[in-house]
Amino acid sequence: MAASHSADTPSHPAPLDPFHVPIYHKSMPFPVRTCVVCHEQFELRPGKPGFANRCPACSEPEEADHAAPQDAATVDPKAAGELNAARRQAMRNLLYRKDS
């Protein structure tokens, strides 16, 4: 009669290397990058704001001390009409020009 598993044999084989850890248990390190602005090394982590080639200190948004630039339409309504006329003329020239 065939004997079933005995107490001496494990149900699964032991790994050959005692420090063997399956790959799904290992965590990958974050890539180390060098900042193009200050040349410091940093870890590129998910969710880091800013550019991937700049460290978190250099990626912080710059404070706008100067006022936002205004376009001609908000300054002078007559200039806005002239700009719109120039845009219409340019579109008309592009759409209806005859190819030579």
PDB file of C-alpha atoms in Angstrom:
ATOM      1  CA  MET A   1       0.000   0.000   0.000  1.00  0.00           C
ATOM      2  CA  ALA A   2       1.406   3.386  -0.945  1.00  0.00           C
ATOM      3  CA  ALA A   3       2.126   5.668   1.954  1.00  0.00           C
ATOM      4  CA  SER A   4       0.742   9.165   1.871  1.00  0.00           C
ATOM      5  CA  HIS A   5       2.883  12.161   2.750  1.00  0.00           C
ATOM      6  CA  SER A   6       4.889  11.548   5.825  1.00  0.00           C
ATOM      7  CA  ALA A   7       5.688  14.149   8.462  1.00  0.00           C
ATOM      8  CA  ASP A   8       9.320  14.383   7.286  1.00  0.00           C
ATOM      9  CA  THR A   9       8.593  15.551   3.745  1.00  0.00           C
ATOM     10  CA  PRO A  10       7.293  19.097   3.340  1.00  0.00           C
ATOM     11  CA  SER A  11       4.291  19.735   1.132  1.00  0.00           C
ATOM     12  CA  HIS A  12       6.269  22.223  -1.004  1.00  0.00           C
ATOM     13  CA  PRO A  13       9.959  22.182  -1.867  1.00  0.00           C
ATOM     14  CA  ALA A  14      12.265  24.553  -0.001  1.00  0.00           C
ATOM     15  CA  PRO A  15      14.064  27.183  -2.122  1.00  0.00           C
ATOM     16  CA  LEU A  16      17.681  26.445  -2.918  1.00  0.00           C
ATOM     17  CA  ASP A  17      18.859  29.859  -1.724  1.00  0.00           C
ATOM     18  CA  PRO A  18      17.955  30.692   1.909  1.00  0.00           C
ATOM     19  CA  PHE A  19      17.701  34.375   0.941  1.00  0.00           C
ATOM     20  CA  HIS A  20      15.475  33.629  -2.025  1.00  0.00           C
ATOM     21  CA  VAL A  21      12.467  35.897  -2.159  1.00  0.00           C
ATOM     22  CA  PRO A  22       9.988  35.650  -5.009  1.00  0.00           C
ATOM     23  CA  ILE A  23      10.160  38.595  -7.390  1.00  0.00           C
ATOM     24  CA  TYR A  24       6.644  39.739  -6.578  1.00  0.00           C
ATOM     25  CA  HIS A  25       7.750  40.339  -2.962  1.00  0.00           C
ATOM     26  CA  LYS A  26      10.671  42.572  -3.914  1.00  0.00           C
ATOM     27  CA  SER A  27      10.023  46.250  -4.375  1.00  0.00           C
ATOM     28  CA  MET A  28      11.777  48.092  -7.141  1.00  0.00           C
ATOM     29  CA  PRO A  29      13.703  51.169  -6.053  1.00  0.00           C
ATOM     30  CA  PHE A  30      12.747  54.508  -7.486  1.00  0.00           C
ATOM     31  CA  PRO A  31      15.030  55.682 -10.307  1.00  0.00           C
ATOM     32  CA  VAL A  32      17.686  58.174  -9.263  1.00  0.00           C
ATOM     33  CA  ARG A  33      17.814  61.242 -11.495  1.00  0.00           C
ATOM     34  CA  THR A  34      20.041  64.312 -11.596  1.00  0.00           C
ATOM     35  CA  CYS A  35      18.378  67.719 -11.616  1.00  0.00           C
ATOM     36  CA  VAL A  36      19.157  69.769 -14.729  1.00  0.00           C
ATOM     37  CA  VAL A  37      18.955  73.022 -12.767  1.00  0.00           C
ATOM     38  CA  CYS A  38      20.947  72.431  -9.556  1.00  0.00           C
ATOM     39  CA  HIS A  39      22.624  69.081 -10.476  1.00  0.00           C
ATOM     40  CA  GLU A  40      21.463  67.402  -7.236  1.00  0.00           C
ATOM     41  CA  GLN A  41      20.436  63.747  -7.288  1.00  0.00           C
ATOM     42  CA  PHE A  42      16.875  62.834  -6.321  1.00  0.00           C
ATOM     43  CA  GLU A  43      14.543  59.853  -6.462  1.00  0.00           C
ATOM     44  CA  LEU A  44      11.849  60.093  -9.102  1.00  0.00           C
ATOM     45  CA  ARG A  45       8.737  59.107  -7.171  1.00  0.00           C
ATOM     46  CA  PRO A  46       5.212  58.763  -8.520  1.00  0.00           C
ATOM     47  CA  GLY A  47       3.088  61.793  -7.821  1.00  0.00           C
ATOM     48  CA  LYS A  48       6.081  64.170  -7.752  1.00  0.00           C
ATOM     49  CA  PRO A  49       4.900  67.536  -9.005  1.00  0.00           C
ATOM     50  CA  GLY A  50       6.745  69.286 -11.802  1.00  0.00           C
ATOM     51  CA  PHE A  51       9.163  67.976 -14.383  1.00  0.00           C
ATOM     52  CA  ALA A  52      10.771  64.535 -14.276  1.00  0.00           C
ATOM     53  CA  ASN A  53      14.243  65.992 -14.801  1.00  0.00           C
ATOM     54  CA  ARG A  54      14.056  68.529 -11.948  1.00  0.00           C
ATOM     55  CA  CYS A  55      14.291  67.927  -8.212  1.00  0.00           C
ATOM     56  CA  PRO A  56      11.276  68.798  -6.026  1.00  0.00           C
ATOM     57  CA  ALA A  57      12.915  72.040  -4.871  1.00  0.00           C
ATOM     58  CA  CYS A  58      13.479  73.229  -8.436  1.00  0.00           C
ATOM     59  CA  SER A  59      10.030  72.012  -9.579  1.00  0.00           C
ATOM     60  CA  GLU A  60       8.135  74.283  -7.205  1.00  0.00           C
ATOM     61  CA  PRO A  61       6.084  76.830  -9.131  1.00  0.00           C
ATOM     62  CA  GLU A  62       7.607  80.260  -9.247  1.00  0.00           C
ATOM     63  CA  GLU A  63       5.620  82.979  -7.536  1.00  0.00           C
ATOM     64  CA  ALA A  64       4.293  85.502 -10.000  1.00  0.00           C
ATOM     65  CA  ASP A  65       5.336  88.908  -8.664  1.00  0.00           C
ATOM     66  CA  HIS A  66       4.360  90.705 -11.830  1.00  0.00           C
ATOM     67  CA  ALA A  67       0.787  91.118 -13.012  1.00  0.00           C
ATOM     68  CA  ALA A  68      -0.586  88.737 -15.587  1.00  0.00           C
ATOM     69  CA  PRO A  69      -0.021  90.014 -19.112  1.00  0.00           C
ATOM     70  CA  GLN A  70      -3.171  91.381 -20.668  1.00  0.00           C
ATOM     71  CA  ASP A  71      -4.135  90.852 -24.244  1.00  0.00           C
ATOM     72  CA  ALA A  72      -5.268  93.613 -26.553  1.00  0.00           C
ATOM     73  CA  ALA A  73      -8.931  92.606 -26.279  1.00  0.00           C
ATOM     74  CA  THR A  74      -9.101  93.426 -22.575  1.00  0.00           C
ATOM     75  CA  VAL A  75      -7.237  96.718 -22.950  1.00  0.00           C
ATOM     76  CA  ASP A  76      -8.952  98.273 -25.978  1.00  0.00           C
ATOM     77  CA  PRO A  77     -12.182  97.008 -27.586  1.00  0.00           C
ATOM     78  CA  LYS A  78     -11.279  98.708 -30.900  1.00  0.00           C
ATOM     79  CA  ALA A  79      -8.010  96.757 -30.985  1.00  0.00           C
ATOM     80  CA  ALA A  80      -9.991  93.562 -30.426  1.00  0.00           C
ATOM     81  CA  GLY A  81     -12.126  94.313 -33.472  1.00  0.00           C
ATOM     82  CA  GLU A  82      -9.033  94.964 -35.564  1.00  0.00           C
ATOM     83  CA  LEU A  83      -7.466  91.699 -34.394  1.00  0.00           C
ATOM     84  CA  ASN A  84     -10.616  89.761 -35.237  1.00  0.00           C
ATOM     85  CA  ALA A  85     -10.734  91.368 -38.692  1.00  0.00           C
ATOM     86  CA  ALA A  86      -7.115  90.381 -39.289  1.00  0.00           C
ATOM     87  CA  ARG A  87      -7.879  86.822 -38.169  1.00  0.00           C
ATOM     88  CA  ARG A  88     -10.880  86.607 -40.496  1.00  0.00           C
ATOM     89  CA  GLN A  89      -8.799  87.913 -43.397  1.00  0.00           C
ATOM     90  CA  ALA A  90      -6.022  85.384 -42.713  1.00  0.00           C
ATOM     91  CA  MET A  91      -8.513  82.498 -42.540  1.00  0.00           C
ATOM     92  CA  ARG A  92     -10.182  83.647 -45.752  1.00  0.00           C
ATOM     93  CA  ASN A  93      -6.821  83.786 -47.506  1.00  0.00           C
ATOM     94  CA  LEU A  94      -5.934  80.285 -46.299  1.00  0.00           C
ATOM     95  CA  LEU A  95      -9.278  78.745 -47.192  1.00  0.00           C
ATOM     96  CA  TYR A  96      -9.942  80.308 -50.551  1.00  0.00           C
ATOM     97  CA  ARG A  97      -6.501  80.783 -52.057  1.00  0.00           C
ATOM     98  CA  LYS A  98      -5.858  79.312 -55.437  1.00  0.00           C
ATOM     99  CA  ASP A  99      -2.964  76.892 -55.705  1.00  0.00           C
ATOM    100  CA  SER A 100      -0.606  77.756 -58.516  1.00  0.00           C
TER     101      SER A 100
END
